Amino acid sequence: MADRSKGFMRDEFVTYAYILLYIALSSGQIFFNKWVLSSKEINFPYPLGLTLLHMIFSSVLCFLLIKVLKIVKVEEGMTLEIYVTSVIPIGAMFAMTLWLGNTAYLYISVAFAQMLKAIMPVAVFILGVAAGLEIMSCRMLLIMSIISFGVLVASYGELNINWIGVVYQMGGVVGEALRLIFMEILVKRKGIKLNPISLMYYVSPCSAICLFVPWIFLEKSKMEGNGTWNFHFVVLTLNSLCTFALNLSVFLVISHTSALTIRVAGVVKDWVVVLVSALLFADTKLTIINLFGYAIAIAGVAAYNNHKLKKEASRVTVETPGDGESIPLVSQANTER
């Protein structure tokens, strides 16, 4: 009995450790990216180049883990048709999300960018309805209205609003919403279930190619003109490693907990980013209206997550005859950086 109790406590400790690791890495990566892009010491204001570096680094590490070291197993079922029709669009949207999201940090504060990201469920739902994956209802319309109102109030309270940054951030939101829609199509209609590492193994090379083309035309000449090829190798390598570690932490949290846990952790992370960024960055000035609007939006996001989880649970579980236990058929959690 004592051994069982110790084992339970050890499992609980490991679970909470993974959750804290995810929150720390997720929020820390946002701060790290902001610092690299805006710091005069690093002198690397190239969001395309930074994101491209992340994807190349991730591609190499995933290849080593899966094909060389064979630590992670790739799920079966991937075909050329699925790769072309689903993985490539996911990779393209992922590249768009990271590129535009990182670019927004050059114009708006981390806290305000995080507040704008709260509109994500609205974009996902609207696109989901258009794709036939979601059904419009009075409950969902109310939830979407609460989130939208909260984001509008938070935006109204922003002291130094920059509309260029807002456009970039909202473009990133649309890209992420499209990525999640393609992910849902991949799972629902094509039956492919991938853990985060396997997903990055397939998606990272596609995203790297999608980023490389605009990087040649938009940033390559600027980097050559400013002599930025002599960049801080150690800093940028650590930045890329943190990005990969974040994906790994998502895998660990999902494998040890549930979709609900990762979503709750994501909400906690959002508040951590908003509050801590006010202490770290001079361009972050929080107001009562900011925080009030963001609290309303987060309440709507929590209601949306609860609705989605109940819907997924009713769809992906079946009752076994005799004992009445539920068997999960699909386990999926959408996470946001």
mmCIF file with all atom_site columns, C-alpha atoms in Angstrom, residues 46-258:
data_model
loop_
_atom_site.group_PDB
_atom_site.id
_atom_site.type_symbol
_atom_site.label_atom_id
_atom_site.label_alt_id
_atom_site.label_comp_id
_atom_site.label_asym_id
_atom_site.label_entity_id
_atom_site.label_seq_id
_atom_site.pdbx_PDB_ins_code
_atom_site.Cartn_x
_atom_site.Cartn_y
_atom_site.Cartn_z
_atom_site.occupancy
_atom_site.B_iso_or_equiv
_atom_site.pdbx_formal_charge
_atom_site.auth_seq_id
_atom_site.auth_comp_id
_atom_site.auth_asym_id
_atom_site.auth_atom_id
_atom_site.pdbx_PDB_model_num
ATOM 1   C CA . TYR A 1 46  ? 14.434  39.382 -39.156 1.00 0.00 ? 46  TYR A CA 1
ATOM 2   C CA . PRO A 1 47  ? 11.300  37.388 -38.227 1.00 0.00 ? 47  PRO A CA 1
ATOM 3   C CA . LEU A 1 48  ? 11.409  35.392 -41.470 1.00 0.00 ? 48  LEU A CA 1
ATOM 4   C CA . GLY A 1 49  ? 15.035  34.442 -40.946 1.00 0.00 ? 49  GLY A CA 1
ATOM 5   C CA . LEU A 1 50  ? 14.434  33.515 -37.298 1.00 0.00 ? 50  LEU A CA 1
ATOM 6   C CA . THR A 1 51  ? 11.413  31.348 -38.118 1.00 0.00 ? 51  THR A CA 1
ATOM 7   C CA . LEU A 1 52  ? 13.270  29.712 -41.024 1.00 0.00 ? 52  LEU A CA 1
ATOM 8   C CA . LEU A 1 53  ? 16.124  28.885 -38.656 1.00 0.00 ? 53  LEU A CA 1
ATOM 9   C CA . HIS A 1 54  ? 13.637  27.289 -36.220 1.00 0.00 ? 54  HIS A CA 1
ATOM 10  C CA . MET A 1 55  ? 12.149  25.074 -38.934 1.00 0.00 ? 55  MET A CA 1
ATOM 11  C CA . ILE A 1 56  ? 15.523  23.932 -40.281 1.00 0.00 ? 56  ILE A CA 1
ATOM 12  C CA . PHE A 1 57  ? 16.710  23.142 -36.746 1.00 0.00 ? 57  PHE A CA 1
ATOM 13  C CA . SER A 1 58  ? 13.468  21.267 -36.001 1.00 0.00 ? 58  SER A CA 1
ATOM 14  C CA . SER A 1 59  ? 13.694  19.281 -39.255 1.00 0.00 ? 59  SER A CA 1
ATOM 15  C CA . VAL A 1 60  ? 17.231  18.121 -38.478 1.00 0.00 ? 60  VAL A CA 1
ATOM 16  C CA . LEU A 1 61  ? 16.468  17.191 -34.858 1.00 0.00 ? 61  LEU A CA 1
ATOM 17  C CA . CYS A 1 62  ? 13.261  15.326 -35.747 1.00 0.00 ? 62  CYS A CA 1
ATOM 18  C CA . PHE A 1 63  ? 15.151  13.366 -38.413 1.00 0.00 ? 63  PHE A CA 1
ATOM 19  C CA . LEU A 1 64  ? 17.819  12.415 -35.871 1.00 0.00 ? 64  LEU A CA 1
ATOM 20  C CA . LEU A 1 65  ? 15.266  11.364 -33.233 1.00 0.00 ? 65  LEU A CA 1
ATOM 21  C CA . ILE A 1 66  ? 13.116  9.328  -35.621 1.00 0.00 ? 66  ILE A CA 1
ATOM 22  C CA . LYS A 1 67  ? 15.412  7.938  -38.311 1.00 0.00 ? 67  LYS A CA 1
ATOM 23  C CA . VAL A 1 68  ? 18.866  7.815  -36.683 1.00 0.00 ? 68  VAL A CA 1
ATOM 24  C CA . LEU A 1 69  ? 18.362  7.346  -32.939 1.00 0.00 ? 69  LEU A CA 1
ATOM 25  C CA . LYS A 1 70  ? 14.871  5.795  -33.383 1.00 0.00 ? 70  LYS A CA 1
ATOM 26  C CA . ILE A 1 71  ? 13.702  7.227  -30.064 1.00 0.00 ? 71  ILE A CA 1
ATOM 27  C CA . VAL A 1 72  ? 10.302  8.308  -31.423 1.00 0.00 ? 72  VAL A CA 1
ATOM 28  C CA . LYS A 1 73  ? 8.171   6.106  -33.642 1.00 0.00 ? 73  LYS A CA 1
ATOM 29  C CA . VAL A 1 74  ? 6.306   7.601  -36.598 1.00 0.00 ? 74  VAL A CA 1
ATOM 30  C CA . GLU A 1 75  ? 2.668   6.542  -36.833 1.00 0.00 ? 75  GLU A CA 1
ATOM 31  C CA . GLU A 1 76  ? 1.675   4.520  -39.881 1.00 0.00 ? 76  GLU A CA 1
ATOM 32  C CA . GLY A 1 77  ? -0.847  5.597  -42.506 1.00 0.00 ? 77  GLY A CA 1
ATOM 33  C CA . MET A 1 78  ? 0.917   8.513  -44.183 1.00 0.00 ? 78  MET A CA 1
ATOM 34  C CA . THR A 1 79  ? 0.595   8.369  -47.974 1.00 0.00 ? 79  THR A CA 1
ATOM 35  C CA . LEU A 1 80  ? 1.718   10.686 -50.771 1.00 0.00 ? 80  LEU A CA 1
ATOM 36  C CA . GLU A 1 81  ? -1.875  11.804 -51.354 1.00 0.00 ? 81  GLU A CA 1
ATOM 37  C CA . ILE A 1 82  ? -2.365  12.687 -47.660 1.00 0.00 ? 82  ILE A CA 1
ATOM 38  C CA . TYR A 1 83  ? 1.027   14.404 -47.548 1.00 0.00 ? 83  TYR A CA 1
ATOM 39  C CA . VAL A 1 84  ? 0.227   16.598 -50.553 1.00 0.00 ? 84  VAL A CA 1
ATOM 40  C CA . THR A 1 85  ? -3.387  17.424 -49.640 1.00 0.00 ? 85  THR A CA 1
ATOM 41  C CA . SER A 1 86  ? -2.986  17.814 -45.871 1.00 0.00 ? 86  SER A CA 1
ATOM 42  C CA . VAL A 1 87  ? 0.594   17.985 -44.598 1.00 0.00 ? 87  VAL A CA 1
ATOM 43  C CA . ILE A 1 88  ? 1.806   20.572 -47.114 1.00 0.00 ? 88  ILE A CA 1
ATOM 44  C CA . PRO A 1 89  ? -1.152  22.944 -46.404 1.00 0.00 ? 89  PRO A CA 1
ATOM 45  C CA . ILE A 1 90  ? -0.548  22.480 -42.665 1.00 0.00 ? 90  ILE A CA 1
ATOM 46  C CA . GLY A 1 91  ? 3.142   23.274 -43.175 1.00 0.00 ? 91  GLY A CA 1
ATOM 47  C CA . ALA A 1 92  ? 2.329   26.361 -45.232 1.00 0.00 ? 92  ALA A CA 1
ATOM 48  C CA . MET A 1 93  ? -0.153  27.680 -42.656 1.00 0.00 ? 93  MET A CA 1
ATOM 49  C CA . PHE A 1 94  ? 2.266   26.923 -39.814 1.00 0.00 ? 94  PHE A CA 1
ATOM 50  C CA . ALA A 1 95  ? 4.964   28.934 -41.615 1.00 0.00 ? 95  ALA A CA 1
ATOM 51  C CA . MET A 1 96  ? 2.525   31.798 -42.169 1.00 0.00 ? 96  MET A CA 1
ATOM 52  C CA . THR A 1 97  ? 1.464   31.760 -38.502 1.00 0.00 ? 97  THR A CA 1
ATOM 53  C CA . LEU A 1 98  ? 5.001   31.882 -37.109 1.00 0.00 ? 98  LEU A CA 1
ATOM 54  C CA . TRP A 1 99  ? 6.255   34.412 -39.657 1.00 0.00 ? 99  TRP A CA 1
ATOM 55  C CA . LEU A 1 100 ? 3.418   36.921 -39.172 1.00 0.00 ? 100 LEU A CA 1
ATOM 56  C CA . GLY A 1 101 ? 3.241   36.336 -35.402 1.00 0.00 ? 101 GLY A CA 1
ATOM 57  C CA . ASN A 1 102 ? 6.960   36.984 -34.949 1.00 0.00 ? 102 ASN A CA 1
ATOM 58  C CA . THR A 1 103 ? 6.787   40.029 -37.236 1.00 0.00 ? 103 THR A CA 1
ATOM 59  C CA . ALA A 1 104 ? 4.045   41.503 -35.045 1.00 0.00 ? 104 ALA A CA 1
ATOM 60  C CA . TYR A 1 105 ? 6.538   41.659 -32.137 1.00 0.00 ? 105 TYR A CA 1
ATOM 61  C CA . LEU A 1 106 ? 8.415   44.367 -34.037 1.00 0.00 ? 106 LEU A CA 1
ATOM 62  C CA . TYR A 1 107 ? 5.370   46.661 -33.818 1.00 0.00 ? 107 TYR A CA 1
ATOM 63  C CA . ILE A 1 108 ? 3.275   45.759 -30.762 1.00 0.00 ? 108 ILE A CA 1
ATOM 64  C CA . SER A 1 109 ? 3.952   44.588 -27.228 1.00 0.00 ? 109 SER A CA 1
ATOM 65  C CA . VAL A 1 110 ? 4.001   40.918 -26.261 1.00 0.00 ? 110 VAL A CA 1
ATOM 66  C CA . ALA A 1 111 ? 1.045   41.449 -23.906 1.00 0.00 ? 111 ALA A CA 1
ATOM 67  C CA . PHE A 1 112 ? -1.140  43.083 -26.567 1.00 0.00 ? 112 PHE A CA 1
ATOM 68  C CA . ALA A 1 113 ? -0.191  40.402 -29.112 1.00 0.00 ? 113 ALA A CA 1
ATOM 69  C CA . GLN A 1 114 ? -1.278  37.772 -26.599 1.00 0.00 ? 114 GLN A CA 1
ATOM 70  C CA . MET A 1 115 ? -4.580  39.560 -26.060 1.00 0.00 ? 115 MET A CA 1
ATOM 71  C CA . LEU A 1 116 ? -5.252  39.615 -29.799 1.00 0.00 ? 116 LEU A CA 1
ATOM 72  C CA . LYS A 1 117 ? -4.544  35.867 -29.955 1.00 0.00 ? 117 LYS A CA 1
ATOM 73  C CA . ALA A 1 118 ? -7.597  35.312 -27.741 1.00 0.00 ? 118 ALA A CA 1
ATOM 74  C CA . ILE A 1 119 ? -9.721  35.866 -30.864 1.00 0.00 ? 119 ILE A CA 1
ATOM 75  C CA . MET A 1 120 ? -8.395  32.524 -32.191 1.00 0.00 ? 120 MET A CA 1
ATOM 76  C CA . PRO A 1 121 ? -11.508 30.424 -31.329 1.00 0.00 ? 121 PRO A CA 1
ATOM 77  C CA . VAL A 1 122 ? -13.667 32.862 -33.287 1.00 0.00 ? 122 VAL A CA 1
ATOM 78  C CA . ALA A 1 123 ? -11.523 32.472 -36.411 1.00 0.00 ? 123 ALA A CA 1
ATOM 79  C CA . VAL A 1 124 ? -11.397 28.677 -35.988 1.00 0.00 ? 124 VAL A CA 1
ATOM 80  C CA . PHE A 1 125 ? -15.172 28.456 -35.541 1.00 0.00 ? 125 PHE A CA 1
ATOM 81  C CA . ILE A 1 126 ? -16.009 30.666 -38.543 1.00 0.00 ? 126 ILE A CA 1
ATOM 82  C CA . LEU A 1 127 ? -13.646 28.723 -40.808 1.00 0.00 ? 127 LEU A CA 1
ATOM 83  C CA . GLY A 1 128 ? -14.925 25.456 -39.317 1.00 0.00 ? 128 GLY A CA 1
ATOM 84  C CA . VAL A 1 129 ? -18.502 26.382 -40.220 1.00 0.00 ? 129 VAL A CA 1
ATOM 85  C CA . ALA A 1 130 ? -17.365 27.274 -43.749 1.00 0.00 ? 130 ALA A CA 1
ATOM 86  C CA . ALA A 1 131 ? -15.574 23.908 -44.052 1.00 0.00 ? 131 ALA A CA 1
ATOM 87  C CA . GLY A 1 132 ? -18.542 21.958 -42.680 1.00 0.00 ? 132 GLY A CA 1
ATOM 88  C CA . LEU A 1 133 ? -16.707 20.924 -39.514 1.00 0.00 ? 133 LEU A CA 1
ATOM 89  C CA . GLU A 1 134 ? -18.725 23.076 -37.121 1.00 0.00 ? 134 GLU A CA 1
ATOM 90  C CA . ILE A 1 135 ? -22.440 23.792 -36.761 1.00 0.00 ? 135 ILE A CA 1
ATOM 91  C CA . MET A 1 136 ? -23.748 27.250 -35.899 1.00 0.00 ? 136 MET A CA 1
ATOM 92  C CA . SER A 1 137 ? -25.756 27.340 -32.690 1.00 0.00 ? 137 SER A CA 1
ATOM 93  C CA . CYS A 1 138 ? -27.040 29.956 -30.259 1.00 0.00 ? 138 CYS A CA 1
ATOM 94  C CA . ARG A 1 139 ? -24.589 28.723 -27.593 1.00 0.00 ? 139 ARG A CA 1
ATOM 95  C CA . MET A 1 140 ? -21.577 29.044 -29.894 1.00 0.00 ? 140 MET A CA 1
ATOM 96  C CA . LEU A 1 141 ? -22.773 32.411 -31.185 1.00 0.00 ? 141 LEU A CA 1
ATOM 97  C CA . LEU A 1 142 ? -22.924 33.662 -27.586 1.00 0.00 ? 142 LEU A CA 1
ATOM 98  C CA . ILE A 1 143 ? -19.426 32.325 -26.804 1.00 0.00 ? 143 ILE A CA 1
ATOM 99  C CA . MET A 1 144 ? -17.968 33.893 -29.945 1.00 0.00 ? 144 MET A CA 1
ATOM 100 C CA . SER A 1 145 ? -19.641 37.224 -29.095 1.00 0.00 ? 145 SER A CA 1
ATOM 101 C CA . ILE A 1 146 ? -18.148 37.174 -25.565 1.00 0.00 ? 146 ILE A CA 1
ATOM 102 C CA . ILE A 1 147 ? -14.642 36.498 -26.910 1.00 0.00 ? 147 ILE A CA 1
ATOM 103 C CA . SER A 1 148 ? -14.942 39.184 -29.602 1.00 0.00 ? 148 SER A CA 1
ATOM 104 C CA . PHE A 1 149 ? -16.271 41.742 -27.097 1.00 0.00 ? 149 PHE A CA 1
ATOM 105 C CA . GLY A 1 150 ? -13.434 40.990 -24.702 1.00 0.00 ? 150 GLY A CA 1
ATOM 106 C CA . VAL A 1 151 ? -10.778 41.432 -27.397 1.00 0.00 ? 151 VAL A CA 1
ATOM 107 C CA . LEU A 1 152 ? -12.392 44.702 -28.522 1.00 0.00 ? 152 LEU A CA 1
ATOM 108 C CA . VAL A 1 153 ? -12.361 46.028 -24.944 1.00 0.00 ? 153 VAL A CA 1
ATOM 109 C CA . ALA A 1 154 ? -8.717  44.966 -24.498 1.00 0.00 ? 154 ALA A CA 1
ATOM 110 C CA . SER A 1 155 ? -7.801  46.697 -27.779 1.00 0.00 ? 155 SER A CA 1
ATOM 111 C CA . TYR A 1 156 ? -9.645  49.851 -26.734 1.00 0.00 ? 156 TYR A CA 1
ATOM 112 C CA . GLY A 1 157 ? -7.543  49.922 -23.569 1.00 0.00 ? 157 GLY A CA 1
ATOM 113 C CA . GLU A 1 158 ? -4.240  49.679 -25.457 1.00 0.00 ? 158 GLU A CA 1
ATOM 114 C CA . LEU A 1 159 ? -2.305  52.920 -25.017 1.00 0.00 ? 159 LEU A CA 1
ATOM 115 C CA . ASN A 1 160 ? 0.135   52.615 -27.943 1.00 0.00 ? 160 ASN A CA 1
ATOM 116 C CA . ILE A 1 161 ? -1.736  50.693 -30.607 1.00 0.00 ? 161 ILE A CA 1
ATOM 117 C CA . ASN A 1 162 ? 0.103   50.099 -33.891 1.00 0.00 ? 162 ASN A CA 1
ATOM 118 C CA . TRP A 1 163 ? -2.217  48.974 -36.678 1.00 0.00 ? 163 TRP A CA 1
ATOM 119 C CA . ILE A 1 164 ? 0.578   47.454 -38.736 1.00 0.00 ? 164 ILE A CA 1
ATOM 120 C CA . GLY A 1 165 ? 1.349   45.140 -35.832 1.00 0.00 ? 165 GLY A CA 1
ATOM 121 C CA . VAL A 1 166 ? -2.367  44.397 -35.392 1.00 0.00 ? 166 VAL A CA 1
ATOM 122 C CA . VAL A 1 167 ? -2.660  43.394 -39.067 1.00 0.00 ? 167 VAL A CA 1
ATOM 123 C CA . TYR A 1 168 ? 0.372   41.105 -38.799 1.00 0.00 ? 168 TYR A CA 1
ATOM 124 C CA . GLN A 1 169 ? -0.951  39.507 -35.603 1.00 0.00 ? 169 GLN A CA 1
ATOM 125 C CA . MET A 1 170 ? -4.444  38.964 -37.037 1.00 0.00 ? 170 MET A CA 1
ATOM 126 C CA . GLY A 1 171 ? -2.873  37.491 -40.166 1.00 0.00 ? 171 GLY A CA 1
ATOM 127 C CA . GLY A 1 172 ? -1.043  35.057 -37.893 1.00 0.00 ? 172 GLY A CA 1
ATOM 128 C CA . VAL A 1 173 ? -4.336  34.226 -36.157 1.00 0.00 ? 173 VAL A CA 1
ATOM 129 C CA . VAL A 1 174 ? -5.986  33.438 -39.505 1.00 0.00 ? 174 VAL A CA 1
ATOM 130 C CA . GLY A 1 175 ? -3.009  31.267 -40.483 1.00 0.00 ? 175 GLY A CA 1
ATOM 131 C CA . GLU A 1 176 ? -3.198  29.347 -37.178 1.00 0.00 ? 176 GLU A CA 1
ATOM 132 C CA . ALA A 1 177 ? -6.961  28.912 -37.549 1.00 0.00 ? 177 ALA A CA 1
ATOM 133 C CA . LEU A 1 178 ? -6.482  27.469 -41.044 1.00 0.00 ? 178 LEU A CA 1
ATOM 134 C CA . ARG A 1 179 ? -3.746  25.167 -39.708 1.00 0.00 ? 179 ARG A CA 1
ATOM 135 C CA . LEU A 1 180 ? -6.085  23.838 -37.017 1.00 0.00 ? 180 LEU A CA 1
ATOM 136 C CA . ILE A 1 181 ? -8.841  23.302 -39.604 1.00 0.00 ? 181 ILE A CA 1
ATOM 137 C CA . PHE A 1 182 ? -6.445  21.317 -41.818 1.00 0.00 ? 182 PHE A CA 1
ATOM 138 C CA . MET A 1 183 ? -5.357  19.365 -38.725 1.00 0.00 ? 183 MET A CA 1
ATOM 139 C CA . GLU A 1 184 ? -8.961  18.503 -37.927 1.00 0.00 ? 184 GLU A CA 1
ATOM 140 C CA . ILE A 1 185 ? -9.539  17.362 -41.506 1.00 0.00 ? 185 ILE A CA 1
ATOM 141 C CA . LEU A 1 186 ? -6.389  15.235 -41.274 1.00 0.00 ? 186 LEU A CA 1
ATOM 142 C CA . VAL A 1 187 ? -7.672  13.511 -38.121 1.00 0.00 ? 187 VAL A CA 1
ATOM 143 C CA . LYS A 1 188 ? -11.414 13.338 -38.790 1.00 0.00 ? 188 LYS A CA 1
ATOM 144 C CA . ARG A 1 189 ? -11.609 12.624 -42.496 1.00 0.00 ? 189 ARG A CA 1
ATOM 145 C CA . LYS A 1 190 ? -8.323  10.854 -43.114 1.00 0.00 ? 190 LYS A CA 1
ATOM 146 C CA . GLY A 1 191 ? -7.852  9.097  -39.787 1.00 0.00 ? 191 GLY A CA 1
ATOM 147 C CA . ILE A 1 192 ? -4.203  10.074 -39.239 1.00 0.00 ? 192 ILE A CA 1
ATOM 148 C CA . LYS A 1 193 ? -3.152  10.631 -35.617 1.00 0.00 ? 193 LYS A CA 1
ATOM 149 C CA . LEU A 1 194 ? 0.292   12.140 -35.068 1.00 0.00 ? 194 LEU A CA 1
ATOM 150 C CA . ASN A 1 195 ? 2.077   13.054 -31.865 1.00 0.00 ? 195 ASN A CA 1
ATOM 151 C CA . PRO A 1 196 ? 3.763   16.514 -31.861 1.00 0.00 ? 196 PRO A CA 1
ATOM 152 C CA . ILE A 1 197 ? 7.220   15.121 -32.722 1.00 0.00 ? 197 ILE A CA 1
ATOM 153 C CA . SER A 1 198 ? 5.927   13.045 -35.658 1.00 0.00 ? 198 SER A CA 1
ATOM 154 C CA . LEU A 1 199 ? 3.894   16.030 -36.816 1.00 0.00 ? 199 LEU A CA 1
ATOM 155 C CA . MET A 1 200 ? 6.965   18.285 -36.752 1.00 0.00 ? 200 MET A CA 1
ATOM 156 C CA . TYR A 1 201 ? 8.937   15.599 -38.614 1.00 0.00 ? 201 TYR A CA 1
ATOM 157 C CA . TYR A 1 202 ? 6.495   15.895 -41.523 1.00 0.00 ? 202 TYR A CA 1
ATOM 158 C CA . VAL A 1 203 ? 5.596   19.579 -41.246 1.00 0.00 ? 203 VAL A CA 1
ATOM 159 C CA . SER A 1 204 ? 8.934   21.294 -40.486 1.00 0.00 ? 204 SER A CA 1
ATOM 160 C CA . PRO A 1 205 ? 10.559  20.657 -43.907 1.00 0.00 ? 205 PRO A CA 1
ATOM 161 C CA . CYS A 1 206 ? 7.427   21.952 -45.659 1.00 0.00 ? 206 CYS A CA 1
ATOM 162 C CA . SER A 1 207 ? 7.370   25.041 -43.464 1.00 0.00 ? 207 SER A CA 1
ATOM 163 C CA . ALA A 1 208 ? 11.091  25.630 -44.062 1.00 0.00 ? 208 ALA A CA 1
ATOM 164 C CA . ILE A 1 209 ? 10.576  25.576 -47.843 1.00 0.00 ? 209 ILE A CA 1
ATOM 165 C CA . CYS A 1 210 ? 7.551   27.886 -47.573 1.00 0.00 ? 210 CYS A CA 1
ATOM 166 C CA . LEU A 1 211 ? 9.634   30.337 -45.516 1.00 0.00 ? 211 LEU A CA 1
ATOM 167 C CA . PHE A 1 212 ? 12.770  30.094 -47.642 1.00 0.00 ? 212 PHE A CA 1
ATOM 168 C CA . VAL A 1 213 ? 11.117  31.536 -50.784 1.00 0.00 ? 213 VAL A CA 1
ATOM 169 C CA . PRO A 1 214 ? 9.860   34.816 -49.223 1.00 0.00 ? 214 PRO A CA 1
ATOM 170 C CA . TRP A 1 215 ? 13.057  35.070 -47.147 1.00 0.00 ? 215 TRP A CA 1
ATOM 171 C CA . ILE A 1 216 ? 15.109  35.259 -50.370 1.00 0.00 ? 216 ILE A CA 1
ATOM 172 C CA . PHE A 1 217 ? 13.055  38.206 -51.639 1.00 0.00 ? 217 PHE A CA 1
ATOM 173 C CA . LEU A 1 218 ? 12.288  40.043 -48.379 1.00 0.00 ? 218 LEU A CA 1
ATOM 174 C CA . GLU A 1 219 ? 15.184  39.597 -45.956 1.00 0.00 ? 219 GLU A CA 1
ATOM 175 C CA . LYS A 1 220 ? 18.222  38.028 -47.609 1.00 0.00 ? 220 LYS A CA 1
ATOM 176 C CA . SER A 1 221 ? 19.430  41.289 -49.177 1.00 0.00 ? 221 SER A CA 1
ATOM 177 C CA . LYS A 1 222 ? 18.823  43.217 -45.914 1.00 0.00 ? 222 LYS A CA 1
ATOM 178 C CA . MET A 1 223 ? 20.856  40.705 -43.939 1.00 0.00 ? 223 MET A CA 1
ATOM 179 C CA . GLU A 1 224 ? 23.701  40.879 -46.459 1.00 0.00 ? 224 GLU A CA 1
ATOM 180 C CA . GLY A 1 225 ? 23.599  44.692 -46.500 1.00 0.00 ? 225 GLY A CA 1
ATOM 181 C CA . ASN A 1 226 ? 23.725  44.953 -42.711 1.00 0.00 ? 226 ASN A CA 1
ATOM 182 C CA . GLY A 1 227 ? 26.384  42.288 -42.316 1.00 0.00 ? 227 GLY A CA 1
ATOM 183 C CA . THR A 1 228 ? 24.033  40.227 -40.144 1.00 0.00 ? 228 THR A CA 1
ATOM 184 C CA . TRP A 1 229 ? 25.550  36.955 -41.312 1.00 0.00 ? 229 TRP A CA 1
ATOM 185 C CA . ASN A 1 230 ? 27.933  37.367 -38.366 1.00 0.00 ? 230 ASN A CA 1
ATOM 186 C CA . PHE A 1 231 ? 25.064  36.730 -35.980 1.00 0.00 ? 231 PHE A CA 1
ATOM 187 C CA . HIS A 1 232 ? 25.208  35.400 -32.446 1.00 0.00 ? 232 HIS A CA 1
ATOM 188 C CA . PHE A 1 233 ? 25.435  31.687 -33.210 1.00 0.00 ? 233 PHE A CA 1
ATOM 189 C CA . VAL A 1 234 ? 25.051  30.528 -29.596 1.00 0.00 ? 234 VAL A CA 1
ATOM 190 C CA . VAL A 1 235 ? 21.995  32.734 -28.904 1.00 0.00 ? 235 VAL A CA 1
ATOM 191 C CA . LEU A 1 236 ? 20.160  31.713 -32.069 1.00 0.00 ? 236 LEU A CA 1
ATOM 192 C CA . THR A 1 237 ? 20.997  28.041 -31.551 1.00 0.00 ? 237 THR A CA 1
ATOM 193 C CA . LEU A 1 238 ? 19.613  28.207 -28.006 1.00 0.00 ? 238 LEU A CA 1
ATOM 194 C CA . ASN A 1 239 ? 16.527  29.983 -29.340 1.00 0.00 ? 239 ASN A CA 1
ATOM 195 C CA . SER A 1 240 ? 15.947  27.202 -31.884 1.00 0.00 ? 240 SER A CA 1
ATOM 196 C CA . LEU A 1 241 ? 16.583  24.538 -29.254 1.00 0.00 ? 241 LEU A CA 1
ATOM 197 C CA . CYS A 1 242 ? 13.979  26.124 -26.980 1.00 0.00 ? 242 CYS A CA 1
ATOM 198 C CA . THR A 1 243 ? 11.454  26.006 -29.806 1.00 0.00 ? 243 THR A CA 1
ATOM 199 C CA . PHE A 1 244 ? 12.064  22.290 -30.267 1.00 0.00 ? 244 PHE A CA 1
ATOM 200 C CA . ALA A 1 245 ? 11.975  21.699 -26.496 1.00 0.00 ? 245 ALA A CA 1
ATOM 201 C CA . LEU A 1 246 ? 8.568   23.389 -26.430 1.00 0.00 ? 246 LEU A CA 1
ATOM 202 C CA . ASN A 1 247 ? 7.204   20.885 -28.949 1.00 0.00 ? 247 ASN A CA 1
ATOM 203 C CA . LEU A 1 248 ? 8.700   18.066 -26.899 1.00 0.00 ? 248 LEU A CA 1
ATOM 204 C CA . SER A 1 249 ? 7.062   19.398 -23.710 1.00 0.00 ? 249 SER A CA 1
ATOM 205 C CA . VAL A 1 250 ? 3.687   19.424 -25.485 1.00 0.00 ? 250 VAL A CA 1
ATOM 206 C CA . PHE A 1 251 ? 4.225   15.756 -26.339 1.00 0.00 ? 251 PHE A CA 1
ATOM 207 C CA . LEU A 1 252 ? 5.103   14.954 -22.702 1.00 0.00 ? 252 LEU A CA 1
ATOM 208 C CA . VAL A 1 253 ? 2.094   16.802 -21.250 1.00 0.00 ? 253 VAL A CA 1
ATOM 209 C CA . ILE A 1 254 ? -0.363  15.194 -23.684 1.00 0.00 ? 254 ILE A CA 1
ATOM 210 C CA . SER A 1 255 ? 1.056   11.718 -23.100 1.00 0.00 ? 255 SER A CA 1
ATOM 211 C CA . HIS A 1 256 ? 0.828   12.058 -19.293 1.00 0.00 ? 256 HIS A CA 1
ATOM 212 C CA . THR A 1 257 ? -2.413  14.023 -18.924 1.00 0.00 ? 257 THR A CA 1
ATOM 213 C CA . SER A 1 258 ? -5.280  14.946 -21.253 1.00 0.00 ? 258 SER A CA 1
#
